[in-house]
CSV table of C-alpha atoms and ligand atoms in Angstrom, one decimal:
chain,number,residue,atom,x,y,z
A,273,UNK,CA,-85.6,-128.9,81.7
A,274,UNK,CA,-87.1,-126.9,84.6
A,275,UNK,CA,-86.5,-123.2,84.9
A,276,UNK,CA,-85.8,-122.2,88.5
A,277,UNK,CA,-84.9,-119.0,90.2
A,278,UNK,CA,-84.6,-117.8,93.8
A,279,UNK,CA,-85.8,-114.3,94.6
A,280,UNK,CA,-85.3,-112.5,97.9
A,281,UNK,CA,-87.2,-109.3,99.0
A,282,UNK,CA,-86.7,-107.0,101.9
A,283,UNK,CA,-90.5,-106.7,102.2
A,284,UNK,CA,-93.4,-108.5,100.4
A,285,UNK,CA,-97.1,-108.2,100.5
A,286,UNK,CA,-98.3,-111.8,101.0
A,287,UNK,CA,-102.0,-112.9,101.3
A,288,UNK,CA,-101.5,-113.0,105.1
A,289,UNK,CA,-100.1,-109.4,105.2
A,290,UNK,CA,-96.7,-107.8,105.0
A,291,UNK,CA,-93.6,-109.9,105.7
A,292,UNK,CA,-89.9,-109.1,105.9
A,293,UNK,CA,-86.9,-110.9,104.5
A,294,UNK,CA,-89.0,-113.0,102.1
A,295,UNK,CA,-87.5,-115.7,99.8
A,296,UNK,CA,-89.7,-116.8,96.8
A,297,UNK,CA,-88.6,-119.8,94.9
A,298,UNK,CA,-89.9,-119.9,91.3
A,299,UNK,CA,-90.0,-123.0,89.2
A,300,UNK,CA,-91.4,-123.2,85.6
A,301,UNK,CA,-93.3,-119.9,86.0
A,302,UNK,CA,-94.9,-120.8,89.3
A,303,UNK,CA,-94.2,-119.8,92.9
A,304,UNK,CA,-92.9,-123.0,94.4
A,305,UNK,CA,-92.4,-121.8,98.0
A,306,UNK,CA,-92.6,-118.6,100.0
A,307,UNK,CA,-90.4,-118.3,103.1
A,308,UNK,CA,-90.3,-115.4,105.5
A,309,UNK,CA,-87.7,-114.1,108.0
A,310,UNK,CA,-84.9,-115.7,106.1
A,311,UNK,CA,-81.5,-114.3,105.1
A,312,UNK,CA,-80.7,-114.1,101.4
A,313,UNK,CA,-78.7,-117.0,100.0
A,314,UNK,CA,-75.5,-116.3,98.0
A,315,UNK,CA,-77.2,-117.1,94.7
A,316,UNK,CA,-80.5,-115.2,95.4
A,317,UNK,CA,-81.4,-112.2,93.3
A,318,UNK,CA,-82.2,-109.4,95.9
A,319,UNK,CA,-84.9,-106.8,95.6
A,320,UNK,CA,-86.7,-104.3,97.8
A,321,UNK,CA,-90.5,-104.3,97.9
A,322,UNK,CA,-92.6,-107.0,96.3
A,323,UNK,CA,-96.3,-106.8,95.5
A,324,UNK,CA,-98.5,-109.2,93.7
A,325,UNK,CA,-99.1,-108.1,90.1
A,326,UNK,CA,-102.5,-106.4,89.7
A,327,UNK,CA,-105.3,-107.5,87.3
A,328,UNK,CA,-106.6,-104.9,84.9
A,329,UNK,CA,-110.2,-106.0,84.6
A,330,UNK,CA,-111.3,-103.9,81.6
A,331,UNK,CA,-109.4,-102.9,78.5
A,332,UNK,CA,-110.2,-102.0,74.9
A,333,UNK,CA,-106.6,-102.3,73.7
A,334,UNK,CA,-107.1,-100.6,70.3
A,335,UNK,CA,-108.3,-97.4,72.0
A,336,UNK,CA,-104.7,-96.7,73.2
A,337,UNK,CA,-104.1,-95.5,69.6
A,338,UNK,CA,-106.6,-92.7,69.9
A,339,UNK,CA,-105.6,-91.6,73.4
A,340,UNK,CA,-105.7,-87.8,73.6
A,341,UNK,CA,-107.5,-87.4,70.2
A,342,UNK,CA,-110.9,-86.6,71.7
A,343,UNK,CA,-109.9,-83.7,74.0
A,344,UNK,CA,-111.0,-80.8,71.7
A,345,UNK,CA,-114.2,-79.0,72.6
A,346,UNK,CA,-117.0,-79.5,70.1
A,347,UNK,CA,-119.8,-77.1,69.2
A,348,UNK,CA,-121.9,-78.0,72.2
A,349,UNK,CA,-122.2,-80.4,75.1
A,350,UNK,CA,-119.4,-83.0,74.6
A,351,UNK,CA,-120.1,-86.3,76.4
A,352,UNK,CA,-119.5,-90.0,76.1
A,353,UNK,CA,-121.6,-90.1,73.0
A,354,UNK,CA,-119.5,-87.5,71.1
A,355,UNK,CA,-116.3,-89.4,72.3
A,356,UNK,CA,-117.8,-92.5,70.8
A,357,UNK,CA,-118.1,-90.8,67.4
A,358,UNK,CA,-114.3,-90.1,67.4
A,359,UNK,CA,-113.8,-93.8,68.3
A,360,UNK,CA,-115.9,-95.0,65.5
A,361,UNK,CA,-114.0,-92.8,63.0
A,362,UNK,CA,-110.7,-94.2,64.3
A,363,UNK,CA,-112.1,-97.7,63.6
A,364,UNK,CA,-112.7,-96.8,59.9
A,365,UNK,CA,-109.0,-97.3,59.3
A,366,UNK,CA,-107.8,-100.0,61.7
A,367,UNK,CA,-106.5,-103.3,60.2
A,368,UNK,CA,-105.4,-106.5,61.9
A,369,UNK,CA,-101.7,-105.5,62.0
A,370,UNK,CA,-102.6,-102.1,63.5
A,371,UNK,CA,-104.7,-103.8,66.2
A,372,UNK,CA,-101.8,-106.1,67.1
A,373,UNK,CA,-99.2,-103.2,67.3
A,374,UNK,CA,-101.5,-101.0,69.3
A,375,UNK,CA,-102.5,-103.8,71.7
A,376,UNK,CA,-98.8,-104.7,72.2
A,377,UNK,CA,-98.0,-101.1,73.1
A,378,UNK,CA,-101.0,-101.0,75.6
A,379,UNK,CA,-100.0,-104.3,77.2
A,380,UNK,CA,-96.4,-103.3,77.5
A,381,UNK,CA,-97.4,-100.1,79.3
A,382,UNK,CA,-99.7,-102.2,81.5
A,383,UNK,CA,-96.8,-104.4,82.6
A,384,UNK,CA,-94.6,-101.3,83.1
A,385,UNK,CA,-97.3,-100.0,85.4
A,386,UNK,CA,-97.6,-103.2,87.5
A,387,UNK,CA,-100.5,-104.9,85.8
A,388,UNK,CA,-99.6,-108.5,85.1
A,389,UNK,CA,-103.0,-109.7,83.7
A,390,UNK,CA,-105.6,-108.0,81.5
A,391,UNK,CA,-109.2,-108.6,80.8
A,392,UNK,CA,-109.6,-107.7,77.1
A,393,UNK,CA,-113.2,-106.8,76.4
A,394,UNK,CA,-112.8,-107.6,72.7
A,395,UNK,CA,-115.5,-106.2,70.5
A,396,UNK,CA,-113.7,-105.5,67.3
A,397,UNK,CA,-114.3,-108.7,65.2
A,398,UNK,CA,-114.8,-107.8,61.6
A,399,UNK,CA,-113.1,-106.1,58.6
A,400,UNK,CA,-113.4,-102.3,58.0
A,401,UNK,CA,-116.4,-102.7,55.8
A,402,UNK,CA,-118.1,-105.0,58.3
A,403,UNK,CA,-117.4,-108.1,56.2
A,404,UNK,CA,-116.1,-111.2,58.0
A,405,UNK,CA,-112.4,-112.0,57.9
A,406,UNK,CA,-111.7,-115.4,56.2
A,407,UNK,CA,-110.5,-116.4,59.7
A,408,UNK,CA,-113.3,-115.4,62.0
A,409,UNK,CA,-110.7,-115.3,64.9
A,410,UNK,CA,-108.4,-113.0,63.0
A,411,UNK,CA,-108.5,-110.1,65.5
A,412,UNK,CA,-108.7,-112.4,68.6
A,413,UNK,CA,-105.5,-113.9,67.3
A,414,UNK,CA,-104.0,-110.4,67.0
A,415,UNK,CA,-104.9,-109.7,70.7
A,416,UNK,CA,-103.4,-113.1,71.7
A,417,UNK,CA,-100.2,-112.3,69.7
A,418,UNK,CA,-99.8,-108.9,71.5
A,419,UNK,CA,-100.2,-110.7,74.9
A,420,UNK,CA,-97.7,-113.3,73.8
A,421,UNK,CA,-95.1,-110.7,72.6
A,422,UNK,CA,-95.3,-108.7,75.8
A,423,UNK,CA,-95.9,-111.6,78.2
A,424,UNK,CA,-99.0,-110.2,79.9
A,425,UNK,CA,-101.5,-112.7,81.3
A,426,UNK,CA,-104.7,-112.7,79.2
A,427,UNK,CA,-108.4,-113.2,80.0
A,428,UNK,CA,-110.0,-112.8,76.5
A,429,UNK,CA,-113.6,-111.7,76.7
A,430,UNK,CA,-115.1,-111.9,73.2
A,431,UNK,CA,-118.0,-109.5,73.0
A,432,UNK,CA,-121.5,-110.2,71.8
A,433,UNK,CA,-122.9,-107.0,70.2
A,434,UNK,CA,-126.1,-107.1,68.1
A,435,UNK,CA,-128.1,-103.9,68.6
A,436,UNK,CA,-127.8,-100.1,68.9
A,437,UNK,CA,-130.3,-99.7,71.7
A,438,UNK,CA,-132.6,-101.4,74.2
A,439,UNK,CA,-135.2,-103.9,73.0
A,440,UNK,CA,-133.2,-105.0,69.9
A,441,UNK,CA,-132.9,-101.8,68.0
A,442,UNK,CA,-131.2,-102.2,64.6
A,443,UNK,CA,-127.5,-101.6,64.7
A,444,UNK,CA,-125.9,-98.5,63.2
A,445,UNK,CA,-123.5,-98.6,60.3
A,446,UNK,CA,-120.7,-97.4,62.5
A,447,UNK,CA,-121.2,-100.6,64.6
A,448,UNK,CA,-120.7,-102.9,61.7
A,449,UNK,CA,-117.3,-104.2,62.9
A,450,UNK,CA,-118.7,-105.4,66.2
A,451,UNK,CA,-121.8,-107.4,65.2
A,452,UNK,CA,-122.7,-111.0,65.9
A,453,UNK,CA,-125.6,-113.3,65.9
A,454,UNK,CA,-125.7,-116.3,68.1
A,455,UNK,CA,-124.2,-118.6,65.5
A,456,UNK,CA,-121.4,-116.2,64.7
A,457,UNK,CA,-120.7,-115.6,68.4
A,458,UNK,CA,-120.3,-119.4,69.0
A,459,UNK,CA,-117.7,-119.4,66.2
A,460,UNK,CA,-116.0,-116.3,67.8
A,461,UNK,CA,-115.9,-118.0,71.1
A,462,UNK,CA,-114.4,-121.2,69.7
A,463,UNK,CA,-111.8,-119.1,67.8
A,464,UNK,CA,-111.0,-117.2,71.1
A,465,UNK,CA,-110.3,-120.5,72.9
A,466,UNK,CA,-108.0,-121.5,70.0
A,467,UNK,CA,-106.3,-118.1,70.0
A,468,UNK,CA,-105.2,-118.3,73.6
A,469,UNK,CA,-104.5,-122.0,73.8
A,470,UNK,CA,-100.8,-121.7,73.8
A,471,UNK,CA,-100.6,-118.7,76.2
A,472,UNK,CA,-99.6,-119.6,79.8
A,473,UNK,CA,-102.5,-119.1,82.2
A,474,UNK,CA,-104.8,-117.5,79.6
A,475,UNK,CA,-108.6,-118.1,79.8
A,476,UNK,CA,-111.7,-117.1,78.0
A,477,UNK,CA,-115.0,-115.6,79.3
A,478,UNK,CA,-117.9,-114.0,77.6
A,479,UNK,CA,-118.9,-110.3,77.3
A,480,UNK,CA,-122.5,-109.4,76.3
A,481,UNK,CA,-121.6,-105.8,75.6
A,482,UNK,CA,-124.4,-104.0,77.5
A,483,UNK,CA,-128.2,-104.1,77.8
A,484,UNK,CA,-128.2,-101.7,74.9
A,485,UNK,CA,-126.5,-104.2,72.6
A,486,UNK,CA,-128.2,-107.5,73.5
A,487,UNK,CA,-131.8,-108.6,73.9
A,488,UNK,CA,-132.9,-110.6,77.0
A,489,UNK,CA,-132.9,-113.8,75.0
A,490,UNK,CA,-129.5,-113.2,73.5
A,491,UNK,CA,-128.1,-112.3,77.0
A,492,UNK,CA,-129.4,-115.6,78.4
A,493,UNK,CA,-127.9,-117.6,75.5
A,494,UNK,CA,-124.5,-115.8,75.7
A,495,UNK,CA,-124.2,-116.2,79.5
A,496,UNK,CA,-125.0,-119.9,79.0
A,497,UNK,CA,-121.8,-120.2,76.9
A,498,UNK,CA,-119.6,-118.9,79.7
A,499,UNK,CA,-119.0,-122.5,81.1
A,500,UNK,CA,-116.4,-121.8,83.7
A,501,UNK,CA,-115.2,-118.4,82.4
A,502,UNK,CA,-116.2,-115.0,83.8
A,503,UNK,CA,-119.1,-112.9,82.5
A,504,UNK,CA,-118.5,-109.2,81.9
A,505,UNK,CA,-121.0,-106.6,80.9
A,506,UNK,CA,-121.0,-102.8,80.7
A,507,UNK,CA,-123.8,-101.4,82.9
A,508,UNK,CA,-125.2,-98.1,84.0
A,509,UNK,CA,-122.2,-96.1,82.8
A,510,UNK,CA,-124.3,-93.2,81.5
A,511,UNK,CA,-127.5,-91.5,82.7
A,512,UNK,CA,-129.0,-91.7,79.2
A,513,UNK,CA,-128.5,-95.4,79.3
A,514,UNK,CA,-130.3,-95.6,82.7
A,515,UNK,CA,-133.2,-93.5,81.3
A,516,UNK,CA,-133.4,-95.5,78.1
A,517,UNK,CA,-133.4,-98.8,80.1
A,518,UNK,CA,-136.3,-97.5,82.3
A,519,UNK,CA,-138.2,-96.5,79.2
A,520,UNK,CA,-137.7,-100.0,77.8
A,521,UNK,CA,-138.3,-102.1,80.8
A,522,UNK,CA,-139.4,-100.0,83.7
A,523,UNK,CA,-136.2,-100.9,85.5
A,524,UNK,CA,-132.7,-99.4,85.8
A,525,UNK,CA,-130.0,-101.5,84.1
A,526,UNK,CA,-128.4,-103.0,87.3
A,527,UNK,CA,-131.7,-103.7,88.8
A,528,UNK,CA,-132.8,-105.4,85.6
A,529,UNK,CA,-129.7,-107.6,85.7
A,530,UNK,CA,-130.2,-108.5,89.3
A,531,UNK,CA,-133.9,-109.4,88.7
A,532,UNK,CA,-133.4,-111.3,85.5
A,533,UNK,CA,-130.0,-113.0,85.7
A,534,UNK,CA,-128.3,-115.1,88.3
A,535,UNK,CA,-125.7,-112.4,89.0
A,536,UNK,CA,-123.0,-114.0,91.2
A,537,UNK,CA,-119.2,-114.2,91.6
A,538,UNK,CA,-118.7,-115.1,88.0
A,539,UNK,CA,-120.0,-111.7,86.9
A,540,UNK,CA,-118.2,-108.4,86.6
A,541,UNK,CA,-120.4,-105.3,86.0
A,542,UNK,CA,-118.2,-102.7,84.3
A,543,UNK,CA,-118.7,-99.2,85.6
A,544,UNK,CA,-122.0,-99.7,87.4
A,545,UNK,CA,-121.7,-95.9,88.0
A,546,UNK,CA,-125.3,-94.9,88.5
A,547,UNK,CA,-126.8,-97.0,91.3
A,548,UNK,CA,-129.6,-96.4,93.8
A,549,UNK,CA,-128.9,-97.4,97.4
A,550,UNK,CA,-130.9,-100.5,97.0
A,551,UNK,CA,-129.0,-101.5,93.8
A,552,UNK,CA,-125.7,-100.8,95.5
A,553,UNK,CA,-126.5,-103.1,98.4
A,554,UNK,CA,-127.9,-105.8,96.2
A,555,UNK,CA,-125.0,-105.7,93.8
A,556,UNK,CA,-122.6,-105.9,96.8
A,557,UNK,CA,-124.3,-109.0,98.2
A,558,UNK,CA,-124.5,-110.7,94.8
A,559,UNK,CA,-120.8,-111.3,95.0
A,560,UNK,CA,-120.2,-109.9,91.6
A,561,UNK,CA,-117.3,-107.6,91.0
A,562,UNK,CA,-117.7,-103.9,90.2
A,563,UNK,CA,-115.2,-103.2,87.4
A,564,UNK,CA,-114.3,-99.6,88.0
A,565,UNK,CA,-112.3,-97.5,85.5
A,566,UNK,CA,-111.8,-94.2,87.3
A,567,UNK,CA,-109.5,-92.5,84.8
A,568,UNK,CA,-111.8,-93.3,81.8
A,569,UNK,CA,-115.0,-92.6,83.8
A,570,UNK,CA,-113.5,-89.2,84.6
A,571,UNK,CA,-112.3,-88.6,81.0
A,572,UNK,CA,-115.8,-89.5,79.6
A,573,UNK,CA,-117.7,-87.5,82.2
A,574,UNK,CA,-119.6,-90.7,83.3
A,575,UNK,CA,-120.2,-89.9,87.0
A,576,UNK,CA,-119.0,-91.2,90.3
A,577,UNK,CA,-119.5,-94.8,91.5
A,578,UNK,CA,-120.9,-95.0,95.1
A,579,UNK,CA,-117.8,-96.8,96.4
A,580,UNK,CA,-118.2,-95.9,100.1
A,581,UNK,CA,-121.7,-97.5,100.3
A,582,UNK,CA,-120.7,-100.4,98.1
A,583,UNK,CA,-117.7,-101.3,100.2
A,584,UNK,CA,-119.7,-100.8,103.4
A,585,UNK,CA,-122.1,-103.4,102.1
A,586,UNK,CA,-119.3,-105.9,101.5
A,587,UNK,CA,-118.9,-105.2,97.8
A,588,UNK,CA,-115.8,-106.3,95.8
A,589,UNK,CA,-114.2,-104.1,93.1
A,590,UNK,CA,-111.5,-104.5,90.5
A,591,UNK,CA,-109.9,-101.7,88.4
A,592,UNK,CA,-109.6,-101.3,84.7
A,593,UNK,CA,-107.9,-98.9,82.3
A,594,UNK,CA,-110.8,-99.2,79.8
A,595,UNK,CA,-110.1,-96.6,77.0
A,596,UNK,CA,-106.4,-96.7,77.9
A,597,UNK,CA,-106.3,-92.9,77.6
A,598,UNK,CA,-103.6,-93.2,80.4
A,599,UNK,CA,-102.3,-96.5,81.6
A,600,UNK,CA,-101.5,-96.5,85.4
A,601,UNK,CA,-102.2,-98.6,88.4
A,602,UNK,CA,-101.6,-96.1,91.2
A,603,UNK,CA,-103.5,-93.5,89.2
A,604,UNK,CA,-106.7,-95.6,88.9
A,605,UNK,CA,-106.7,-96.3,92.6
A,606,UNK,CA,-106.0,-92.7,93.5
A,607,UNK,CA,-108.7,-91.5,91.1
A,608,UNK,CA,-111.2,-93.8,92.8
A,609,UNK,CA,-110.5,-92.5,96.3
A,610,UNK,CA,-110.3,-88.9,95.1
A,611,UNK,CA,-113.7,-89.1,93.4
A,612,UNK,CA,-115.2,-90.1,96.7
A,613,UNK,CA,-113.3,-87.3,98.6
A,614,UNK,CA,-114.5,-84.7,96.1
A,615,UNK,CA,-118.1,-85.7,96.1
A,616,UNK,CA,-118.4,-86.5,99.9
A,617,UNK,CA,-116.1,-83.7,101.0
A,618,UNK,CA,-114.3,-86.1,103.3
A,619,UNK,CA,-110.8,-87.6,103.5
A,620,UNK,CA,-109.7,-91.2,103.8
A,621,UNK,CA,-113.0,-92.6,102.6
A,622,UNK,CA,-112.3,-96.1,101.3
A,623,UNK,CA,-110.7,-97.7,104.4
A,624,UNK,CA,-113.0,-100.2,106.1
A,625,UNK,CA,-112.2,-99.1,109.6
A,626,UNK,CA,-110.2,-96.7,111.8
A,627,UNK,CA,-106.5,-97.1,111.4
A,628,UNK,CA,-106.7,-98.6,108.0
A,629,UNK,CA,-104.3,-97.4,105.3
A,630,UNK,CA,-106.3,-96.2,102.3
A,631,UNK,CA,-103.6,-97.3,99.9
A,632,UNK,CA,-103.4,-100.7,101.5
A,633,UNK,CA,-107.2,-101.1,101.4
A,634,UNK,CA,-107.4,-100.0,97.8
A,635,UNK,CA,-104.6,-102.2,96.6
A,636,UNK,CA,-105.9,-105.3,98.4
A,637,UNK,CA,-109.5,-104.9,97.1
A,638,UNK,CA,-108.3,-104.3,93.6
A,639,UNK,CA,-106.0,-107.3,93.9
A,640,UNK,CA,-108.6,-109.8,95.1
A,641,UNK,CA,-111.5,-108.4,93.2
A,642,UNK,CA,-109.5,-108.1,90.0
A,643,UNK,CA,-108.3,-111.7,90.2
A,644,UNK,CA,-111.9,-112.9,90.8
A,645,UNK,CA,-113.2,-110.8,87.9
A,646,UNK,CA,-110.7,-112.4,85.5
A,647,UNK,CA,-111.5,-116.0,86.7
A,648,UNK,CA,-108.0,-116.3,88.2
A,649,UNK,CA,-108.7,-116.3,92.0
A,650,UNK,CA,-105.4,-118.1,92.8
A,651,UNK,CA,-103.3,-115.1,92.0
A,652,UNK,CA,-101.0,-113.6,94.8
A,653,UNK,CA,-97.7,-114.2,96.3
A,654,UNK,CA,-98.4,-117.8,97.5
A,655,UNK,CA,-97.1,-121.3,96.6
A,656,UNK,CA,-98.8,-122.6,93.5
A,657,UNK,CA,-99.7,-119.3,92.0
A,658,UNK,CA,-98.1,-118.0,88.8
A,659,UNK,CA,-95.0,-115.9,89.6
A,660,UNK,CA,-96.6,-112.5,88.8
A,661,UNK,CA,-94.5,-110.2,91.0
A,662,UNK,CA,-94.0,-106.4,90.9
A,663,UNK,CA,-91.3,-104.5,92.8
A,664,UNK,CA,-91.3,-100.8,93.6
A,665,UNK,CA,-88.3,-98.6,93.5
A,666,UNK,CA,-87.2,-98.5,97.1
A,667,UNK,CA,-84.9,-95.5,96.5
A,668,UNK,CA,-87.6,-93.3,95.0
A,669,UNK,CA,-87.9,-90.1,97.1
A,670,UNK,CA,-91.6,-90.9,97.9
A,671,UNK,CA,-90.8,-94.2,99.4
A,672,UNK,CA,-87.9,-93.3,101.7
A,673,UNK,CA,-88.4,-94.5,105.3
A,674,UNK,CA,-91.8,-96.1,104.5
A,675,UNK,CA,-92.7,-99.7,105.4
A,676,UNK,CA,-95.7,-101.9,104.9
A,677,UNK,CA,-98.9,-100.2,103.9
A,678,UNK,CA,-97.2,-96.8,104.1
A,679,UNK,CA,-95.4,-97.8,101.0
A,680,UNK,CA,-98.7,-98.3,99.2
A,681,UNK,CA,-100.0,-95.0,100.5
A,682,UNK,CA,-96.8,-93.3,99.2
A,683,UNK,CA,-97.0,-95.0,95.8
A,684,UNK,CA,-100.7,-94.4,95.2
A,685,UNK,CA,-101.0,-90.8,96.5
A,686,UNK,CA,-97.5,-89.4,96.2
A,687,UNK,CA,-95.4,-91.5,93.8
A,688,UNK,CA,-96.6,-90.7,90.3
A,689,UNK,CA,-96.6,-93.3,87.6
A,690,UNK,CA,-92.9,-94.4,87.6
A,691,UNK,CA,-92.3,-96.4,90.8
A,692,UNK,CA,-92.6,-99.8,89.4
A,693,UNK,CA,-89.1,-101.3,89.0
A,694,UNK,CA,-89.1,-105.0,88.1
A,695,UNK,CA,-92.0,-107.1,86.9
A,696,UNK,CA,-92.1,-110.9,86.6
A,697,UNK,CA,-95.0,-112.5,84.7
A,698,UNK,CA,-95.3,-116.2,84.9
A,699,UNK,CA,-91.7,-116.3,86.2
A,700,UNK,CA,-90.3,-114.2,83.3
A,701,UNK,CA,-88.6,-110.9,84.2
A,702,UNK,CA,-90.4,-108.8,81.6
A,703,UNK,CA,-89.8,-105.3,83.1
A,704,UNK,CA,-86.4,-104.2,84.4
A,705,UNK,CA,-85.7,-100.7,85.9
A,706,UNK,CA,-89.2,-99.7,84.8
A,707,UNK,CA,-88.8,-100.6,81.2
A,708,UNK,CA,-90.2,-103.6,79.3
A,709,UNK,CA,-87.4,-105.7,77.8
A,710,UNK,CA,-89.0,-105.2,74.4
A,711,UNK,CA,-89.9,-101.6,74.9
A,712,UNK,CA,-87.9,-100.3,72.0
A,713,UNK,CA,-89.2,-102.9,69.5
A,714,UNK,CA,-92.8,-102.5,70.6
A,715,UNK,CA,-92.8,-98.7,70.6
A,716,UNK,CA,-91.0,-98.4,67.4
A,717,UNK,CA,-93.6,-100.6,65.7
A,718,UNK,CA,-96.4,-98.7,67.4
A,719,UNK,CA,-95.0,-95.4,66.2
A,720,UNK,CA,-94.9,-96.5,62.6
A,721,UNK,CA,-98.5,-97.8,62.8
A,722,UNK,CA,-100.0,-94.8,64.5
A,723,UNK,CA,-98.2,-92.3,62.2
A,724,UNK,CA,-99.6,-94.1,59.2
A,725,UNK,CA,-103.1,-94.2,60.7
A,726,UNK,CA,-103.2,-90.5,61.5
A,727,UNK,CA,-101.5,-89.3,58.4
A,728,UNK,CA,-104.4,-89.6,56.0
B,2184,ZN,ZN1,-115.6,-100.5,78.2
């Protein structure tokens, strides 16, 4: 039996631009037809403003459970590396059921924020003592189960992680839950494919963790396993990482990747914060996506991505919630633009030309770049795409009297986090009036799990 619905919107952001009086026919999870300038039919469900669902290119779902736990000042000089110690301690307690409950909470919050797809950079593979689970895909299956429960679209990116520093340094005990060799990684990759097989629209890529965690040979081997999935890697997030990379190879991390790998549209470089002008231009012309995570990068004190130069060179970016310290769509986009304003002491930086709406430019870039980064370039409000649709609350004070891109400007810069009203994912209405249909169930389970984790 086919499952059909007819939706009608006052305004919708289509690949060709804003349109009014838009009817979208949905059949079996896909957009069957988009018609504009049409009156609503008597059986149509009517809504205000429709946007395509955004892709969240970078998440470590389990870190949602430690959000806010690393905000106390230590004895001296807190930075990314001291945050990482808190994260490692949190991992000392996390079992498979905990991972699933925390991921479900994170994915539910993503949907409520307007993300309809997530790239899960999945590096937690083994048991608490570092031993293998009987089922090597145990935790991949937990991630898939959380995606299934909440309905979010999943790009699963199993991580290859083997070393604690450049040049193949031995891993540290705290990294025991992440580690692979090539053989084990092949098994994890197969298990990842099996884990997502029944999820609509899911796919699998590969994620060599960073140049700190893989050798050149391992990187080549892992990239070779990507087949038609995307390739994600952390790069140049921290200055120490850049300095260590230069000490190891004479080159900065992004430069090293551009010189040694065929970096192209299949690649997504996560963060890419510390770039020279030359690296910025070459990364932009490679066609790879820069996976920017402005909230986490600010939280961790990483630095500021040179977005103005990157976009001027034709670069493509997506946004990610990374540590999931706060899950927002508008907040990530706002953070990106504000980081540029603060460092350049200018306003309205990331619009390509005069007269461009900044909110519109940010949303469109994140939308197309995000879809590319997750190996799902067909996304958008168009016939044949999955029906991943987000509406904004037309009656919210910040949106009154706005149309077209002015709606995006108002949402991103003036709306706060609660303007998303209804979300369809693969044709299913999973969020209504800003709340996921399973909100109570998911949060109640999450509450029990996190209380137990933090009580000991
Ligand atoms: Zn990350």
